[in-house]
Short mmCIF file of C-alpha atoms and ligand atoms in Angstrom, two decimals:
data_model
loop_
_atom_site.label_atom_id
_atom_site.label_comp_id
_atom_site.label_asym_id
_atom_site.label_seq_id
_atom_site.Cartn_x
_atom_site.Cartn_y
_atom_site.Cartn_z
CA UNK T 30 84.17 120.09 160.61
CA UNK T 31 86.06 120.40 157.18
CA UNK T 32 83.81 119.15 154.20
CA UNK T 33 85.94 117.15 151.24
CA UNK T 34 85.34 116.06 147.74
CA UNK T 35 87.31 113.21 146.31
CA UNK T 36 87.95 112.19 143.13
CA UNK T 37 89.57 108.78 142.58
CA UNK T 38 88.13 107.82 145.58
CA UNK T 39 88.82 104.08 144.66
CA UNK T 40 92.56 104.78 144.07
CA UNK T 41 95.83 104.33 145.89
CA UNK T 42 95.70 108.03 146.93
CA UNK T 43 91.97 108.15 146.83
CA UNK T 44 91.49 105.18 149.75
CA UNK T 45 94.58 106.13 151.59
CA UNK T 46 92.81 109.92 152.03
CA UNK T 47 89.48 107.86 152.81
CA UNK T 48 91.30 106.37 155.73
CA UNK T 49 92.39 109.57 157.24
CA UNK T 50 89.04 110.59 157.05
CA UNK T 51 87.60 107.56 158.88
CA UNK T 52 90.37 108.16 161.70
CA UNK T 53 88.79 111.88 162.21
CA UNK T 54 85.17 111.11 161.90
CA UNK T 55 84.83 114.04 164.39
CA UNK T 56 86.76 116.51 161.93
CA UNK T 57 86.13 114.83 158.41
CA UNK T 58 83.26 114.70 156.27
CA UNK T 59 83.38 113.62 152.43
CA UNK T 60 80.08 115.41 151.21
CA UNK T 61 81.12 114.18 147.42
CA UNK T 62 82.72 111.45 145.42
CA UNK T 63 83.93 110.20 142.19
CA UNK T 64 85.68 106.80 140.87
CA UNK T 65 86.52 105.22 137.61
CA UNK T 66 84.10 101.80 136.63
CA UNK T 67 87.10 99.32 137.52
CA UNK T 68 85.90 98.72 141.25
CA UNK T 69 82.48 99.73 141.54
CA UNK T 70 81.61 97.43 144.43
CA UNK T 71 84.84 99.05 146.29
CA UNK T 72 83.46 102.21 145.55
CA UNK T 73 79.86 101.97 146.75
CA UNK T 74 81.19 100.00 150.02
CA UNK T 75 82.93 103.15 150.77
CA UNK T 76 79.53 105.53 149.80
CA UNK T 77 78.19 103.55 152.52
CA UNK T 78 80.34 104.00 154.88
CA UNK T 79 80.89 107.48 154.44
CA UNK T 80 77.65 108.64 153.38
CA UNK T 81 78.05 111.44 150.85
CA UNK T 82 75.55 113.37 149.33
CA UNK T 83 76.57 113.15 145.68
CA UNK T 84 78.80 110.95 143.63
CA UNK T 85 79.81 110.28 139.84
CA UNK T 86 81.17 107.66 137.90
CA UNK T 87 82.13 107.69 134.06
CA UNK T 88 79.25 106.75 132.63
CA UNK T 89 76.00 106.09 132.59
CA UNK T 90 76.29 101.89 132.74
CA UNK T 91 78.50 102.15 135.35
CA UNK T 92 75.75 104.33 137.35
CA UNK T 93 73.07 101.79 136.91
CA UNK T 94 75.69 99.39 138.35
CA UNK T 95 76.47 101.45 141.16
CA UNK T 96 72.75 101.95 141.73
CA UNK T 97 72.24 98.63 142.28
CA UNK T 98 75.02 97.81 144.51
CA UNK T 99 73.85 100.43 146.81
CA UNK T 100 70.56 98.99 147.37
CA UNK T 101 68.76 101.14 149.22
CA UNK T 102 71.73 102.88 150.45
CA UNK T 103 70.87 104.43 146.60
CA UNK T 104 67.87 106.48 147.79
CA UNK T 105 70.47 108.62 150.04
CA UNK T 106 72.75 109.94 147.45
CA UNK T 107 72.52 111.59 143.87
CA UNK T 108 74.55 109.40 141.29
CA UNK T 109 76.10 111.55 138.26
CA UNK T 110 77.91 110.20 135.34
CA UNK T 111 80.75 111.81 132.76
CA UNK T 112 82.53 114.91 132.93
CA UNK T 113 79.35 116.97 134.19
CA UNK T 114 79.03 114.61 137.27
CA UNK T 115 83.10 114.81 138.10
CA UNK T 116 82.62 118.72 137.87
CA UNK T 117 79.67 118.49 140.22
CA UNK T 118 81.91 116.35 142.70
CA UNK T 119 84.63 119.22 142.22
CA UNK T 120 82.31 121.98 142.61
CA UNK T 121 80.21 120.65 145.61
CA UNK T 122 78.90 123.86 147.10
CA UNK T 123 79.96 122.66 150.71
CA UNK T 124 83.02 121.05 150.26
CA UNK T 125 86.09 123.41 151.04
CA UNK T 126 88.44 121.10 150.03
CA UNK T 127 89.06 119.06 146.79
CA UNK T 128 91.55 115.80 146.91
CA UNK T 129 92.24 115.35 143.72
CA UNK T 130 93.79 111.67 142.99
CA UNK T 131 92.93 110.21 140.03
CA UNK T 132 95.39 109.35 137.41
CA UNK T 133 96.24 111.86 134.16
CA UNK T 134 94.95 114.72 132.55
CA UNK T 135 91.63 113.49 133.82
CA UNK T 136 92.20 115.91 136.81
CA UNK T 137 92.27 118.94 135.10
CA UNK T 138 88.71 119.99 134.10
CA UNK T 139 87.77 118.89 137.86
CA UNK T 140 90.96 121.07 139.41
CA UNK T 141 89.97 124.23 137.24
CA UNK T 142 86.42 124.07 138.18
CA UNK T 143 87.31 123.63 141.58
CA UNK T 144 89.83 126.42 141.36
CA UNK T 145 87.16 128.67 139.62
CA UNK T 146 84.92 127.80 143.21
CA UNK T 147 87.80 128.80 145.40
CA UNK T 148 88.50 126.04 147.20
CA UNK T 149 91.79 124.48 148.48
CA UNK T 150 93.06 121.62 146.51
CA UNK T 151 94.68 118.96 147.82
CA UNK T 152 96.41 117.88 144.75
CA UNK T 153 97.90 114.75 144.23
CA UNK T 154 96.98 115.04 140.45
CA UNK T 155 100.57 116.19 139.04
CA UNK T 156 99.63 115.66 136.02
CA UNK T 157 97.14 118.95 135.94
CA UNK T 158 100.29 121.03 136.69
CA UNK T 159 102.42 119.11 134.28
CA UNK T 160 100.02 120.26 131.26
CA UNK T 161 98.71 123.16 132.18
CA UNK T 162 100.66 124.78 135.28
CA UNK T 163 100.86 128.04 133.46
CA UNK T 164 97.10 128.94 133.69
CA UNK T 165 96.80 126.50 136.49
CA UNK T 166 98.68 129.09 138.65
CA UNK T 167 97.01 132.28 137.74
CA UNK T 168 93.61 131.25 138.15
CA UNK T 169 94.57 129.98 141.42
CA UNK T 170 95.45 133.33 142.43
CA UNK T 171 92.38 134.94 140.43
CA UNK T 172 90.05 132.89 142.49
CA UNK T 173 91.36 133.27 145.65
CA UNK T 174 91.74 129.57 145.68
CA UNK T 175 94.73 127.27 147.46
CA UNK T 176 96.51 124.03 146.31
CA UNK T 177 98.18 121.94 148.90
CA UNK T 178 100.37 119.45 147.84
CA UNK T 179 99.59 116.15 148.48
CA UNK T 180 102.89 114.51 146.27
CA UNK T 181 105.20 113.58 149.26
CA UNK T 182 108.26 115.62 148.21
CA UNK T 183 106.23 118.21 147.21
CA UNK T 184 104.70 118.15 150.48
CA UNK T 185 107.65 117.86 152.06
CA UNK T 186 109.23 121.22 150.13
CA UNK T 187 105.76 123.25 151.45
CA UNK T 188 106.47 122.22 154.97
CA UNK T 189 109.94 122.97 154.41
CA UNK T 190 109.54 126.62 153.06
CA UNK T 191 107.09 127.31 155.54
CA UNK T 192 107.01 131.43 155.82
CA UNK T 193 109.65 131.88 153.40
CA UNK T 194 108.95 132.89 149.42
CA UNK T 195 111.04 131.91 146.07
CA UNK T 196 113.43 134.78 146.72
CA UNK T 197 114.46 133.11 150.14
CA UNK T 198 115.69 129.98 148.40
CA UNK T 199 119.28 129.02 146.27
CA UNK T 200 117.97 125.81 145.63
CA UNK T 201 115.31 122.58 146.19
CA UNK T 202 116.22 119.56 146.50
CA UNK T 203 114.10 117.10 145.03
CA UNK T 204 114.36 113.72 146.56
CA UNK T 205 113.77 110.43 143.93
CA UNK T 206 113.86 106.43 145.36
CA UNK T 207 115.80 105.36 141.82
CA UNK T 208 113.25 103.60 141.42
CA UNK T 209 113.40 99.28 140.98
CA UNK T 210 116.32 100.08 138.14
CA UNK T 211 118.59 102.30 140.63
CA UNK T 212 121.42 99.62 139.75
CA UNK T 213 120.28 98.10 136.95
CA UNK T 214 122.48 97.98 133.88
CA UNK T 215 121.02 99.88 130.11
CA UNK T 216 121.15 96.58 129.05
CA UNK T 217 119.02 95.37 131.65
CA UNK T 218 116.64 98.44 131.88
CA UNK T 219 115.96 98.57 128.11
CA UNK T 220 114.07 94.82 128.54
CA UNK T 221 112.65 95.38 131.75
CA UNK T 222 108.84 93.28 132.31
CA UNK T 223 106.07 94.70 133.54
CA UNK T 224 106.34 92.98 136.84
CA UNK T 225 110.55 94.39 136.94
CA UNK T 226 108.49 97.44 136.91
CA UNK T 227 105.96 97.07 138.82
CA UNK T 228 108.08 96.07 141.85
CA UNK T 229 109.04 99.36 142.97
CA UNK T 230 111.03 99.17 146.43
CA UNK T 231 109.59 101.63 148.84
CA UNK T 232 106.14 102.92 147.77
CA UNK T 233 102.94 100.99 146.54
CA UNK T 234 101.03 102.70 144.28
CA UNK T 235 98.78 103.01 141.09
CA UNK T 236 100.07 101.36 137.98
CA UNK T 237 100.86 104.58 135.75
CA UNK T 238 102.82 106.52 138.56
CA UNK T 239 104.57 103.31 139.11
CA UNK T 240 105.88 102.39 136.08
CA UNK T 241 106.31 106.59 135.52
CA UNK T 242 108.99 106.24 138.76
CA UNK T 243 110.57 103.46 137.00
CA UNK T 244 111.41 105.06 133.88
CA UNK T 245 112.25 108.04 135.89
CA UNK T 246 109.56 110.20 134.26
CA UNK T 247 108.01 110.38 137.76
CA UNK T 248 110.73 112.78 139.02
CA UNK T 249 111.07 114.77 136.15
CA UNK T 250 106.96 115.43 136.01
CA UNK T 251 107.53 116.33 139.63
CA UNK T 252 110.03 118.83 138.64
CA UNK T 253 107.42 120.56 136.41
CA UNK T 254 105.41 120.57 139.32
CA UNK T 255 107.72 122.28 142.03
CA UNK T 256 108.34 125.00 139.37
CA UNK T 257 104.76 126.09 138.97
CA UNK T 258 103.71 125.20 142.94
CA UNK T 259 106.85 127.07 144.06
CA UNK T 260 107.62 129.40 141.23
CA UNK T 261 110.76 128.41 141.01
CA UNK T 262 113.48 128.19 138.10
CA UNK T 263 113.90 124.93 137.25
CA UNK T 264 117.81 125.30 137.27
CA UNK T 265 117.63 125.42 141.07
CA UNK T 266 115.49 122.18 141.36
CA UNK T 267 118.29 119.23 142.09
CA UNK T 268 117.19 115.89 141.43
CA UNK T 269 119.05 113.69 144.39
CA UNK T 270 118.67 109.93 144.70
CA UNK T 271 117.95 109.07 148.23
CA UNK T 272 117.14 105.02 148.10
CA UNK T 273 115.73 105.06 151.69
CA UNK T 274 112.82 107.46 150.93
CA UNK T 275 113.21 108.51 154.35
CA UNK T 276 113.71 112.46 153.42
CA UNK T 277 110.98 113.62 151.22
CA UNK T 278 112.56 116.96 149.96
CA UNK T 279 114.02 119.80 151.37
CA UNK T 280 114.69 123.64 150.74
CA UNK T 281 118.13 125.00 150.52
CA UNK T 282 117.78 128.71 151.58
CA UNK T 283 119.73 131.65 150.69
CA UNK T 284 122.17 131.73 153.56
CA UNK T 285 123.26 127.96 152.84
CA UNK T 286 120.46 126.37 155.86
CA UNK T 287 119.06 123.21 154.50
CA UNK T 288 115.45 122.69 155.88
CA UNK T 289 113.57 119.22 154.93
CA UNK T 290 110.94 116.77 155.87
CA UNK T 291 111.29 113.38 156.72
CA UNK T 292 109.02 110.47 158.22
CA UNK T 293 108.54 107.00 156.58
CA UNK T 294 107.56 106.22 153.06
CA UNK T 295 103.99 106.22 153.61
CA UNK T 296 100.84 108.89 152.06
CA UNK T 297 98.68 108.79 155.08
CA UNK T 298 101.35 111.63 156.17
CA UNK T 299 101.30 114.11 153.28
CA UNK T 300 97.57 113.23 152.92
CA UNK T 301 96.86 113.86 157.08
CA UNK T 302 99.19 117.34 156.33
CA UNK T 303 97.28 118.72 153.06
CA UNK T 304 93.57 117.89 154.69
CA UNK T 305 94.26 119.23 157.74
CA UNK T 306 96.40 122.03 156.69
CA UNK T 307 97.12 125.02 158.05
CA UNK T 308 96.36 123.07 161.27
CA UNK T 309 98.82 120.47 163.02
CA UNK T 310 96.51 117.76 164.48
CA UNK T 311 97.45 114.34 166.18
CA UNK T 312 97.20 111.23 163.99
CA UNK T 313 96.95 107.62 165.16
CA UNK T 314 97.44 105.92 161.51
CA UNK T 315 100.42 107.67 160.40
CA UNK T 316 103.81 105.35 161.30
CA UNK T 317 106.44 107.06 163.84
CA UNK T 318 109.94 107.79 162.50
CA UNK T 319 112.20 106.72 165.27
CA UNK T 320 115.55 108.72 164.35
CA UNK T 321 117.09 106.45 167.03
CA UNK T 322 116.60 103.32 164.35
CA UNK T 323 117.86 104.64 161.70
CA UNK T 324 121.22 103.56 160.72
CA UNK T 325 122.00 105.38 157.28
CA UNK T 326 120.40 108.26 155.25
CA UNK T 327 122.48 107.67 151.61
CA UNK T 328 122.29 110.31 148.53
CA UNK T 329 123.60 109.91 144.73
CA UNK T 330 123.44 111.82 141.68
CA UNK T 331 120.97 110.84 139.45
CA UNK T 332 121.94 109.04 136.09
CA UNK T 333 120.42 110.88 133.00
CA UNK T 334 121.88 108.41 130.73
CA UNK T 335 120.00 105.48 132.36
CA UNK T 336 117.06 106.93 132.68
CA UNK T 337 115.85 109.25 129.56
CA UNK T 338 112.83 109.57 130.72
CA UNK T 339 113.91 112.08 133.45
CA UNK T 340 116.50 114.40 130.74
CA UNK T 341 113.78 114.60 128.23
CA UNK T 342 111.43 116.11 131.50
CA UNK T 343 114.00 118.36 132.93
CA UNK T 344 115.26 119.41 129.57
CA UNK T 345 111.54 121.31 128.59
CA UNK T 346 111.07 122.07 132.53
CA UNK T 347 111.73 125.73 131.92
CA UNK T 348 109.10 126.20 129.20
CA UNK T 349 105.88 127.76 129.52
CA UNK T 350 104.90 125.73 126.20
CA UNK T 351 102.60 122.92 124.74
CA UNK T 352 105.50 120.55 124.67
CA UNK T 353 104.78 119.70 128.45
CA UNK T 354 101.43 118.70 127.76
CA UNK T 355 102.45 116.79 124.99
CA UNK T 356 105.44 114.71 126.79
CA UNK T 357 102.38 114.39 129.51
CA UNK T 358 99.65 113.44 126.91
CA UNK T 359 102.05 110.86 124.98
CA UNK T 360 103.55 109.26 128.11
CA UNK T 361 100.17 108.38 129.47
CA UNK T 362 99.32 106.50 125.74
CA UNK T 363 102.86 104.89 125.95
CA UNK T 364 102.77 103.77 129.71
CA UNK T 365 99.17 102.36 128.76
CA UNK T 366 101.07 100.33 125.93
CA UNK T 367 103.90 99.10 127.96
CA UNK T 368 101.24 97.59 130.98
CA UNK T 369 99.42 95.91 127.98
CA UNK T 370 102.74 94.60 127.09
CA UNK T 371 102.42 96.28 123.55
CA UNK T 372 105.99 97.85 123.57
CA UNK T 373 109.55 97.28 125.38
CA UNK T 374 110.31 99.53 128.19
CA UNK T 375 113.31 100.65 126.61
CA UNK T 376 110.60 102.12 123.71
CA UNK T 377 109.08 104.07 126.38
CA UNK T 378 111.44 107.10 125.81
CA UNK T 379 112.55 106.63 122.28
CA UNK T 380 108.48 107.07 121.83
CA UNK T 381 108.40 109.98 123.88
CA UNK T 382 111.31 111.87 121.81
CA UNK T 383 109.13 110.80 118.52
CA UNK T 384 105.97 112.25 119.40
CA UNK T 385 108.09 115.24 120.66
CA UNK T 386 110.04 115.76 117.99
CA UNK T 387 106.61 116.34 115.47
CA UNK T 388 105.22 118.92 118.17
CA UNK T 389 104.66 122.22 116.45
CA UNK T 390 105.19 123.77 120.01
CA UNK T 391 102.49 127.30 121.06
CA UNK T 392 104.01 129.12 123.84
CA UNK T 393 102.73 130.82 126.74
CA UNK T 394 99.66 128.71 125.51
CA UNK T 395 95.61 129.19 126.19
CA UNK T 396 93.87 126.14 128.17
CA UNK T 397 92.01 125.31 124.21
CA UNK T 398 95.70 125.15 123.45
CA UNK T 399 96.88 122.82 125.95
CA UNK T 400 93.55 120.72 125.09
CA UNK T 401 94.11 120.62 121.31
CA UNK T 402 97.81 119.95 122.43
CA UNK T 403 96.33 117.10 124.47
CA UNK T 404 94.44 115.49 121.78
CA UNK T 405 96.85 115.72 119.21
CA UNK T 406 100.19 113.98 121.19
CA UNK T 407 97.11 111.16 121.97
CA UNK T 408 95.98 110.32 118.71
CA UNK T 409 100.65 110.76 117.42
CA UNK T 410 101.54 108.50 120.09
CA UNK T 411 98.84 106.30 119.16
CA UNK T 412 99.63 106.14 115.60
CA UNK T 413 103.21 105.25 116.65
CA UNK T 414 102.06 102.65 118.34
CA UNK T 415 100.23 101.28 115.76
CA UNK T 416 103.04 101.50 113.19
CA UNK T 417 105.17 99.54 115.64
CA UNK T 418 103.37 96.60 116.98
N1 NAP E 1 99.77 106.44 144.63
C1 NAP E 1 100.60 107.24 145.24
O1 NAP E 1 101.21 106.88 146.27
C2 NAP E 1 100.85 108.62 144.71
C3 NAP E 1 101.86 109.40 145.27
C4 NAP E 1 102.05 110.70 144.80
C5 NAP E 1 101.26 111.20 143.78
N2 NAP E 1 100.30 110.40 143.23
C6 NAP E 1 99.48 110.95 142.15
O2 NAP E 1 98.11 110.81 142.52
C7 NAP E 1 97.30 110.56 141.39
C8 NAP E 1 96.53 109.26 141.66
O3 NAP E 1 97.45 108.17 141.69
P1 NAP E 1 97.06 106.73 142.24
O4 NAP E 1 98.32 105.97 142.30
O5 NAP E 1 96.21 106.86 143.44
O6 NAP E 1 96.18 106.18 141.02
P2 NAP E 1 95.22 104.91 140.96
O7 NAP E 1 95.48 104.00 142.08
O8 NAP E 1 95.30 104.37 139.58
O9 NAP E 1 93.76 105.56 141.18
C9 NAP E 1 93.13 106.36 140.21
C10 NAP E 1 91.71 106.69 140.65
O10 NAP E 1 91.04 107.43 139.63
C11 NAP E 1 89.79 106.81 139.37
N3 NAP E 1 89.28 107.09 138.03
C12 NAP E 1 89.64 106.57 136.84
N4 NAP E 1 88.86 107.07 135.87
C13 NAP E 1 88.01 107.95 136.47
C14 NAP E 1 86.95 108.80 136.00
N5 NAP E 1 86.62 108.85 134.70
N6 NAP E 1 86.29 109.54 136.90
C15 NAP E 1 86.59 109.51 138.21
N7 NAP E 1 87.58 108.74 138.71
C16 NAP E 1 88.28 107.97 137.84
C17 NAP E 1 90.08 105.32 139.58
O11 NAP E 1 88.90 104.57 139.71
P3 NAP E 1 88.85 102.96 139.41
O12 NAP E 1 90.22 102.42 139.59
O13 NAP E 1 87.87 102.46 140.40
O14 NAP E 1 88.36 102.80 137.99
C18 NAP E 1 90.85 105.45 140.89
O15 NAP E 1 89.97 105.70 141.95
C19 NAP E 1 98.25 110.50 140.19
O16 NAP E 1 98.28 111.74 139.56
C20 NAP E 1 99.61 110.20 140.82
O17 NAP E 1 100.68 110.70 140.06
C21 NAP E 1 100.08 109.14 143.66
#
């Protein structure tokens, strides 16, 4: 029986990893939880079902709310609150593995802890190796610990590179939708609504990673990420546009072999892989490719000019600076803004350049760095925000 913690249990990611569990009840046990306040009811129908011994919410309102939604369902489970409480989820002395899938640089303090415990992470949380990848990484391997992509194409490069190191590969190639603006004019793009970006074509998922694949920035956070998961130079990470989401990534080795992973766009499969994983067990949720039925498998280069959001990414992919966890920081504030219909879309990156333009950038920087870092592109973007609206 593996044991799992999960934090944004009430997600997109978080319930899609709650139904793998409840299709291997026999295999599966969450022994720890944690949600946001937004869907509270959600979140204590699923502490019922799944009975775990400890959960956390943000604060403590929201666990006197939860309380009393569980009844006496409450009496069977310790309910924490704040940072402490999503540390205690992270750190659960049973659990081996962490799913980590809430939104933001939320997931940090939870992954490190975690990290610090040895456990495997099942990280869906980009954003912690966006910020912080370069003493993400390290501590991994101080600890003994594991992360196990959850991200599909990151997923899909593990599987691909299975057995083979850095120094085996001439390139990766990262596989991107294009998003609902693949063949949308500037024009267009620039006064995009919320619901043009909302409507994204092959996946459904939370708001901020939705309207992040819109602009783009999606794909260039997830090049950040396959540099520090991989250890890879960024210059070999190729950003292809592959509408069907059908592949999910693959390696290009050494000897010119292209190995990649495909299967429809749905995160029941990279989820099923990174719980499970090293083992290969049956599923009965996760939808059958059928190679037979498919017609076409198309591939573009990416337009840099369309979509900012993805140069201004790859551009500071390379560094092992602040400026990461300030694009990070200030993209969360300005994604915020756009959902609340504060700012244009097409102010999205011009925003982004602003804030990162001001940086004073640290390199090779502590984790107090990379939280003062945090803080400070937060309150810039903010004040940015409030000069223009
Ligand atoms: N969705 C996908 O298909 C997908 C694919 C690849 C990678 N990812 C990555 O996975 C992560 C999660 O994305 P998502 O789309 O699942 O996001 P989401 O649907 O917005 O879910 C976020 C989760 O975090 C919870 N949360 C918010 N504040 C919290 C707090 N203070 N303490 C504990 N939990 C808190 C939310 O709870 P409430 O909503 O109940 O408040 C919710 O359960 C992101 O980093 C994203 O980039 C997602």
């Amino acid at each position: 029986m593996k044991r799992i913690s999960l934090i944004g249990a009430t997600g997109s990611v978080g319930r899609q990893a709650l139904a793998v569990v409840a299709a291997h009840r026999e295999a599966l046990k969450v022994v720890a939880m944690a949600a946001g306040a937004r869907s509270l009811p959600d979140f204590a129908q699923s502490i019922t079902t799944f009975s775990p011994d400890l959960v956390s919410v943000p604060d403590s309102r929201a666990a006197s709310e939860l309380q009393k939604l569980l009844g006496t369902k409450a009496n069977e489970v310790a309910i924490h609150h704040g940072e402490e409480g999503l540390e205690l989820v992270a750190t659960h002395n049973e659990a081996q593995t962490v799913v980590t899938a809430v939104v933001g640089f939320l997931g940090l303090k939870p992954t490190a802890a975690a990290i610090k415990q040895g456990k495997t992470i099942a990280l869906a949380n980009k954003e912690t190796l966006v910020a912080a990848g370069g003493v993400i990484m390290p501590m991994v391997k101080q600890y003994q610990a594991a992360i196990v992509p959850v991200d599909s194409e990151h997923a899909a490069i593990h599987q691909s590179m299975h057995g083979y190191g850095p120094q085996d590969l001439s390139a990766i190639w990262l596989t991107a939708s294009g998003g609902p603006f693949r063949k949308w004019s500037n024009e267009q793009i620039e006064n995009a609504t919320v619901e043009d970006a909302l409507d994204h074509p092959n996946w459904s998922m939370g708001h901020k990673i939705t309207i992040d694949s819109a602009t783009m920035m999606n794909k260039g956070l997830e090049i950040i990420e396959a540099r520090w998961l991989f250890d890879i130079s960024p210059e070999k990470i190729r950003v292809v546009i592959h509408p069907e989401s059908i592949l999910h990534s693959a390696v290009e080795f050494k000897d010119g072999s292209i190995v990649g992973q495909l299967g429809h766009p749905d995160m029941r499969m990279p989820i099923h892989y990174a719980l499970f994983y090293p083992n290969r067990v049956e599923s009965t949720i996760v939808p059958r490719l059928d190679l037979t039925k498919l017609s076409k498998l198309t591939f573009e280069e990416p337009d840099f000019k369309r979509f900012p959001c993805l140069k201004i990414a790859a551009d500071l992919a390379s560094e092992d600076s602040t400026r990461a966890s300030v694009l990070n920081a200030a993209n969360e504030i300005v994604v915020e803004a756009f959902l609340k219909r504060r700012i244009s879309f097409g102010t999205i990156p011009k925003m982004l350049s602003s804030v990162l333009e001001r940086h004073k950038s640290i390199s090779k920087p502590s984790l107090d760095d990379i939280l003062e870092a945090d803080r400070w592109a937060r309150q810039e973007a903010e004040s940015l925000l409030h000069a223009a609206t």
